[in-house]
PDB file of C-alpha atoms in Angstrom:
ATOM      1  CA  UNK A   1      -1.840  17.379  -8.227  1.00 47.00           C
ATOM      2  CA  UNK A   2      -1.099  20.898  -6.893  1.00 51.00           C
ATOM      3  CA  UNK A   3      -3.981  22.400  -8.863  1.00 59.00           C
ATOM      4  CA  UNK A   4      -6.593  20.271  -7.066  1.00 55.00           C
ATOM      5  CA  UNK A   5      -6.911  22.722  -4.173  1.00 57.00           C
ATOM      6  CA  UNK A   6      -7.414  25.704  -6.466  1.00 58.00           C
ATOM      7  CA  UNK A   7     -10.082  23.819  -8.421  1.00 61.00           C
ATOM      8  CA  UNK A   8     -11.758  22.558  -5.242  1.00 60.00           C
ATOM      9  CA  UNK A   9     -11.775  26.014  -3.605  1.00 57.00           C
ATOM     10  CA  UNK A  10     -13.028  27.692  -6.791  1.00 60.00           C
ATOM     11  CA  UNK A  11     -15.901  25.210  -7.054  1.00 61.00           C
ATOM     12  CA  UNK A  12     -16.714  25.633  -3.373  1.00 58.00           C
ATOM     13  CA  UNK A  13     -16.877  29.425  -3.608  1.00 54.00           C
ATOM     14  CA  UNK A  14     -19.073  29.177  -6.727  1.00 62.00           C
ATOM     15  CA  UNK A  15     -21.449  26.960  -4.771  1.00 60.00           C
ATOM     16  CA  UNK A  16     -21.447  29.509  -1.985  1.00 62.00           C
ATOM     17  CA  UNK A  17     -21.849  32.303  -4.580  1.00 65.00           C
ATOM     18  CA  UNK A  18     -18.998  34.285  -3.039  1.00 66.00           C
ATOM     19  CA  UNK A  19     -15.892  35.556  -4.738  1.00 72.00           C
ATOM     20  CA  UNK A  20     -14.292  37.183  -1.702  1.00 80.00           C
ATOM     21  CA  UNK A  21     -14.679  36.752   2.005  1.00 80.00           C
ATOM     22  CA  UNK A  22     -13.518  38.835   4.938  1.00 88.00           C
ATOM     23  CA  UNK A  23     -12.803  37.537   8.398  1.00 90.00           C
ATOM     24  CA  UNK A  24     -12.142  39.961  11.222  1.00 93.00           C
ATOM     25  CA  UNK A  25     -10.578  39.971  14.653  1.00 95.00           C
ATOM     26  CA  UNK A  26     -10.068  42.722  17.180  1.00 96.00           C
ATOM     27  CA  UNK A  27      -7.397  43.285  19.780  1.00 95.00           C
ATOM     28  CA  UNK A  28      -7.272  45.676  22.707  1.00 96.00           C
ATOM     29  CA  UNK A  29      -4.137  46.454  24.734  1.00 97.00           C
ATOM     30  CA  UNK A  30      -3.616  48.612  27.813  1.00 97.00           C
ATOM     31  CA  UNK A  31      -0.377  49.294  29.652  1.00 96.00           C
ATOM     32  CA  UNK A  32       3.307  48.658  29.197  1.00 96.00           C
ATOM     33  CA  UNK A  33       4.689  45.689  27.313  1.00 94.00           C
ATOM     34  CA  UNK A  34       5.581  43.682  30.440  1.00 93.00           C
ATOM     35  CA  UNK A  35       2.810  44.734  32.825  1.00 94.00           C
ATOM     36  CA  UNK A  36       0.050  45.455  30.348  1.00 95.00           C
ATOM     37  CA  UNK A  37      -2.656  43.133  29.163  1.00 95.00           C
ATOM     38  CA  UNK A  38      -5.232  42.888  26.470  1.00 96.00           C
ATOM     39  CA  UNK A  39      -8.060  40.945  24.939  1.00 96.00           C
ATOM     40  CA  UNK A  40      -8.544  39.371  21.526  1.00 95.00           C
ATOM     41  CA  UNK A  41     -11.950  38.717  19.952  1.00 95.00           C
ATOM     42  CA  UNK A  42     -12.925  37.081  16.674  1.00 92.00           C
ATOM     43  CA  UNK A  43     -15.859  37.672  14.349  1.00 94.00           C
ATOM     44  CA  UNK A  44     -17.265  34.237  15.190  1.00 93.00           C
ATOM     45  CA  UNK A  45     -16.928  35.043  18.918  1.00 92.00           C
ATOM     46  CA  UNK A  46     -15.044  31.792  19.455  1.00 91.00           C
ATOM     47  CA  UNK A  47     -12.475  34.110  20.993  1.00 92.00           C
ATOM     48  CA  UNK A  48     -14.446  36.652  22.992  1.00 94.00           C
ATOM     49  CA  UNK A  49     -12.295  39.036  24.996  1.00 95.00           C
ATOM     50  CA  UNK A  50      -9.726  36.259  25.365  1.00 95.00           C
ATOM     51  CA  UNK A  51      -6.863  37.423  27.544  1.00 95.00           C
ATOM     52  CA  UNK A  52      -3.339  37.913  26.247  1.00 94.00           C
ATOM     53  CA  UNK A  53      -0.283  39.472  27.843  1.00 94.00           C
ATOM     54  CA  UNK A  54       3.498  39.436  27.950  1.00 92.00           C
ATOM     55  CA  UNK A  55       3.319  36.330  30.147  1.00 93.00           C
ATOM     56  CA  UNK A  56       0.972  34.460  27.781  1.00 92.00           C
ATOM     57  CA  UNK A  57       3.238  35.315  24.888  1.00 91.00           C
ATOM     58  CA  UNK A  58       6.703  34.802  26.327  1.00 88.00           C
ATOM     59  CA  UNK A  59       6.178  32.713  29.487  1.00 86.00           C
ATOM     60  CA  UNK A  60       3.439  30.503  30.926  1.00 84.00           C
ATOM     61  CA  UNK A  61       0.583  32.888  31.622  1.00 83.00           C
ATOM     62  CA  UNK A  62      -3.125  32.110  31.258  1.00 88.00           C
ATOM     63  CA  UNK A  63      -4.561  33.156  27.911  1.00 91.00           C
ATOM     64  CA  UNK A  64      -3.432  33.021  24.306  1.00 93.00           C
ATOM     65  CA  UNK A  65      -0.877  34.717  22.084  1.00 93.00           C
ATOM     66  CA  UNK A  66      -0.467  35.605  18.408  1.00 94.00           C
ATOM     67  CA  UNK A  67       1.991  32.778  17.674  1.00 95.00           C
ATOM     68  CA  UNK A  68      -0.335  30.155  19.164  1.00 94.00           C
ATOM     69  CA  UNK A  69      -3.189  31.527  17.035  1.00 96.00           C
ATOM     70  CA  UNK A  70      -1.052  31.366  13.871  1.00 97.00           C
ATOM     71  CA  UNK A  71      -0.170  27.732  14.646  1.00 97.00           C
ATOM     72  CA  UNK A  72      -3.841  26.893  15.304  1.00 97.00           C
ATOM     73  CA  UNK A  73      -4.950  28.574  12.087  1.00 97.00           C
ATOM     74  CA  UNK A  74      -2.302  26.718  10.101  1.00 98.00           C
ATOM     75  CA  UNK A  75      -3.165  23.334  11.639  1.00 98.00           C
ATOM     76  CA  UNK A  76      -6.864  23.861  10.939  1.00 97.00           C
ATOM     77  CA  UNK A  77      -6.426  25.129   7.386  1.00 97.00           C
ATOM     78  CA  UNK A  78      -3.951  22.417   6.415  1.00 97.00           C
ATOM     79  CA  UNK A  79      -6.062  19.611   7.880  1.00 98.00           C
ATOM     80  CA  UNK A  80      -9.182  20.843   6.064  1.00 96.00           C
ATOM     81  CA  UNK A  81      -7.156  21.092   2.842  1.00 96.00           C
ATOM     82  CA  UNK A  82      -6.037  17.461   3.190  1.00 97.00           C
ATOM     83  CA  UNK A  83      -9.649  16.406   3.791  1.00 96.00           C
ATOM     84  CA  UNK A  84     -10.832  18.464   0.835  1.00 94.00           C
ATOM     85  CA  UNK A  85      -8.208  17.010  -1.481  1.00 94.00           C
ATOM     86  CA  UNK A  86      -9.055  13.459  -0.459  1.00 96.00           C
ATOM     87  CA  UNK A  87     -12.747  14.186  -1.056  1.00 94.00           C
ATOM     88  CA  UNK A  88     -11.993  15.777  -4.434  1.00 92.00           C
ATOM     89  CA  UNK A  89     -10.041  12.636  -5.376  1.00 92.00           C
ATOM     90  CA  UNK A  90     -13.115  10.520  -4.583  1.00 93.00           C
ATOM     91  CA  UNK A  91     -12.135   9.226  -1.141  1.00 96.00           C
ATOM     92  CA  UNK A  92     -13.813   9.604   2.243  1.00 95.00           C
ATOM     93  CA  UNK A  93     -11.241  10.874   4.729  1.00 96.00           C
ATOM     94  CA  UNK A  94     -10.918   9.151   8.073  1.00 94.00           C
ATOM     95  CA  UNK A  95      -9.385  10.790  11.118  1.00 97.00           C
ATOM     96  CA  UNK A  96      -6.854  13.493  10.287  1.00 98.00           C
ATOM     97  CA  UNK A  97      -4.926  15.019  13.189  1.00 98.00           C
ATOM     98  CA  UNK A  98      -2.382  17.787  12.769  1.00 98.00           C
ATOM     99  CA  UNK A  99      -0.053  19.478  15.191  1.00 98.00           C
ATOM    100  CA  UNK A 100       1.546  22.738  14.062  1.00 98.00           C
ATOM    101  CA  UNK A 101       4.663  23.699  16.015  1.00 98.00           C
ATOM    102  CA  UNK A 102       5.691  27.302  15.463  1.00 97.00           C
ATOM    103  CA  UNK A 103       9.385  28.033  16.085  1.00 97.00           C
ATOM    104  CA  UNK A 104       9.784  31.518  17.567  1.00 95.00           C
ATOM    105  CA  UNK A 105      13.287  33.020  17.761  1.00 94.00           C
ATOM    106  CA  UNK A 106      13.184  34.925  21.044  1.00 91.00           C
ATOM    107  CA  UNK A 107      16.406  36.834  20.296  1.00 93.00           C
ATOM    108  CA  UNK A 108      15.567  38.053  16.797  1.00 94.00           C
ATOM    109  CA  UNK A 109      11.820  38.158  17.597  1.00 92.00           C
ATOM    110  CA  UNK A 110      10.841  36.374  14.412  1.00 95.00           C
ATOM    111  CA  UNK A 111       9.135  33.172  13.411  1.00 96.00           C
ATOM    112  CA  UNK A 112      11.720  30.748  12.011  1.00 97.00           C
ATOM    113  CA  UNK A 113       9.224  28.256  10.618  1.00 97.00           C
ATOM    114  CA  UNK A 114       6.322  25.930  11.261  1.00 98.00           C
ATOM    115  CA  UNK A 115       6.532  22.158  11.529  1.00 98.00           C
ATOM    116  CA  UNK A 116       3.325  20.337  10.614  1.00 98.00           C
ATOM    117  CA  UNK A 117       2.882  16.799  11.891  1.00 98.00           C
ATOM    118  CA  UNK A 118      -0.028  14.902  10.307  1.00 98.00           C
ATOM    119  CA  UNK A 119      -1.466  11.610  11.509  1.00 98.00           C
ATOM    120  CA  UNK A 120      -4.017  10.044   9.212  1.00 97.00           C
ATOM    121  CA  UNK A 121      -5.919   6.789   9.517  1.00 97.00           C
ATOM    122  CA  UNK A 122      -5.756   4.365   6.592  1.00 96.00           C
ATOM    123  CA  UNK A 123      -8.314   4.981   3.868  1.00 96.00           C
ATOM    124  CA  UNK A 124      -9.456   2.165   1.608  1.00 94.00           C
ATOM    125  CA  UNK A 125      -7.908   2.598  -1.836  1.00 95.00           C
ATOM    126  CA  UNK A 126      -5.353   5.249  -0.813  1.00 96.00           C
ATOM    127  CA  UNK A 127      -1.729   4.146  -0.748  1.00 96.00           C
ATOM    128  CA  UNK A 128       0.813   5.726   1.555  1.00 96.00           C
ATOM    129  CA  UNK A 129       2.445   7.428  -1.449  1.00 96.00           C
ATOM    130  CA  UNK A 130      -0.900   8.883  -2.584  1.00 96.00           C
ATOM    131  CA  UNK A 131      -1.648  10.120   0.925  1.00 97.00           C
ATOM    132  CA  UNK A 132       1.777  11.763   1.168  1.00 96.00           C
ATOM    133  CA  UNK A 133       1.349  13.415  -2.244  1.00 96.00           C
ATOM    134  CA  UNK A 134      -2.028  14.819  -1.238  1.00 96.00           C
ATOM    135  CA  UNK A 135      -0.656  16.044   2.102  1.00 97.00           C
ATOM    136  CA  UNK A 136       2.326  17.733   0.423  1.00 96.00           C
ATOM    137  CA  UNK A 137      -0.057  19.458  -1.991  1.00 95.00           C
ATOM    138  CA  UNK A 138      -2.161  20.671   0.929  1.00 96.00           C
ATOM    139  CA  UNK A 139       0.951  21.985   2.700  1.00 96.00           C
ATOM    140  CA  UNK A 140       1.924  24.016  -0.357  1.00 94.00           C
ATOM    141  CA  UNK A 141      -1.559  25.221  -1.239  1.00 92.00           C
ATOM    142  CA  UNK A 142      -3.619  25.711   1.902  1.00 95.00           C
ATOM    143  CA  UNK A 143      -4.642  29.320   2.351  1.00 95.00           C
ATOM    144  CA  UNK A 144      -2.633  29.864   5.539  1.00 96.00           C
ATOM    145  CA  UNK A 145       0.509  28.278   4.054  1.00 96.00           C
ATOM    146  CA  UNK A 146       0.255  30.724   1.168  1.00 95.00           C
ATOM    147  CA  UNK A 147      -0.009  33.642   3.614  1.00 95.00           C
ATOM    148  CA  UNK A 148       3.164  32.685   5.472  1.00 95.00           C
ATOM    149  CA  UNK A 149       6.702  33.514   4.380  1.00 95.00           C
ATOM    150  CA  UNK A 150       8.523  31.029   6.599  1.00 97.00           C
ATOM    151  CA  UNK A 151       9.763  27.501   5.934  1.00 97.00           C
ATOM    152  CA  UNK A 152       7.083  24.854   6.470  1.00 97.00           C
ATOM    153  CA  UNK A 153       8.025  21.242   7.103  1.00 98.00           C
ATOM    154  CA  UNK A 154       5.734  18.221   7.155  1.00 98.00           C
ATOM    155  CA  UNK A 155       5.985  14.813   8.768  1.00 98.00           C
ATOM    156  CA  UNK A 156       3.341  12.204   8.042  1.00 98.00           C
ATOM    157  CA  UNK A 157       2.169   9.137   9.884  1.00 97.00           C
ATOM    158  CA  UNK A 158      -0.343   7.086   7.891  1.00 97.00           C
ATOM    159  CA  UNK A 159      -1.596   3.945   9.578  1.00 91.00           C
TER     160      UNK A 159
END
């Protein structure tokens, strides 16, 4: 079942007539590590001069941080991959909700891993085992999972 995502993505890109795609983001920083601040913007302008700082990264400041953005990207990519796989298998996905919890080691300053927690509503004709198999395939094959070199765990609630 692991090849389903590759086939699905390949077909999608052929429909879109694109072989490669680039997404961009920009960051600006001014000042020292602890007192400085910056802004992050994305190509889509969903993030548009969004504030980030030492406090937003390592404490409870207002704004975002790189680790939060990685977790958000992973949750979004994985959830879309589950929906795509279900669609490819001939099912109409219901509600799929994912939380991605990124574990940041503050001493070593490294990401230890990401824990994905998926909640999916029952889908007619899809057993719990099938749903879990599809979700595991999405975890292994979503684009963001492939970009990461940290352990990724998955818990599933299917009801």
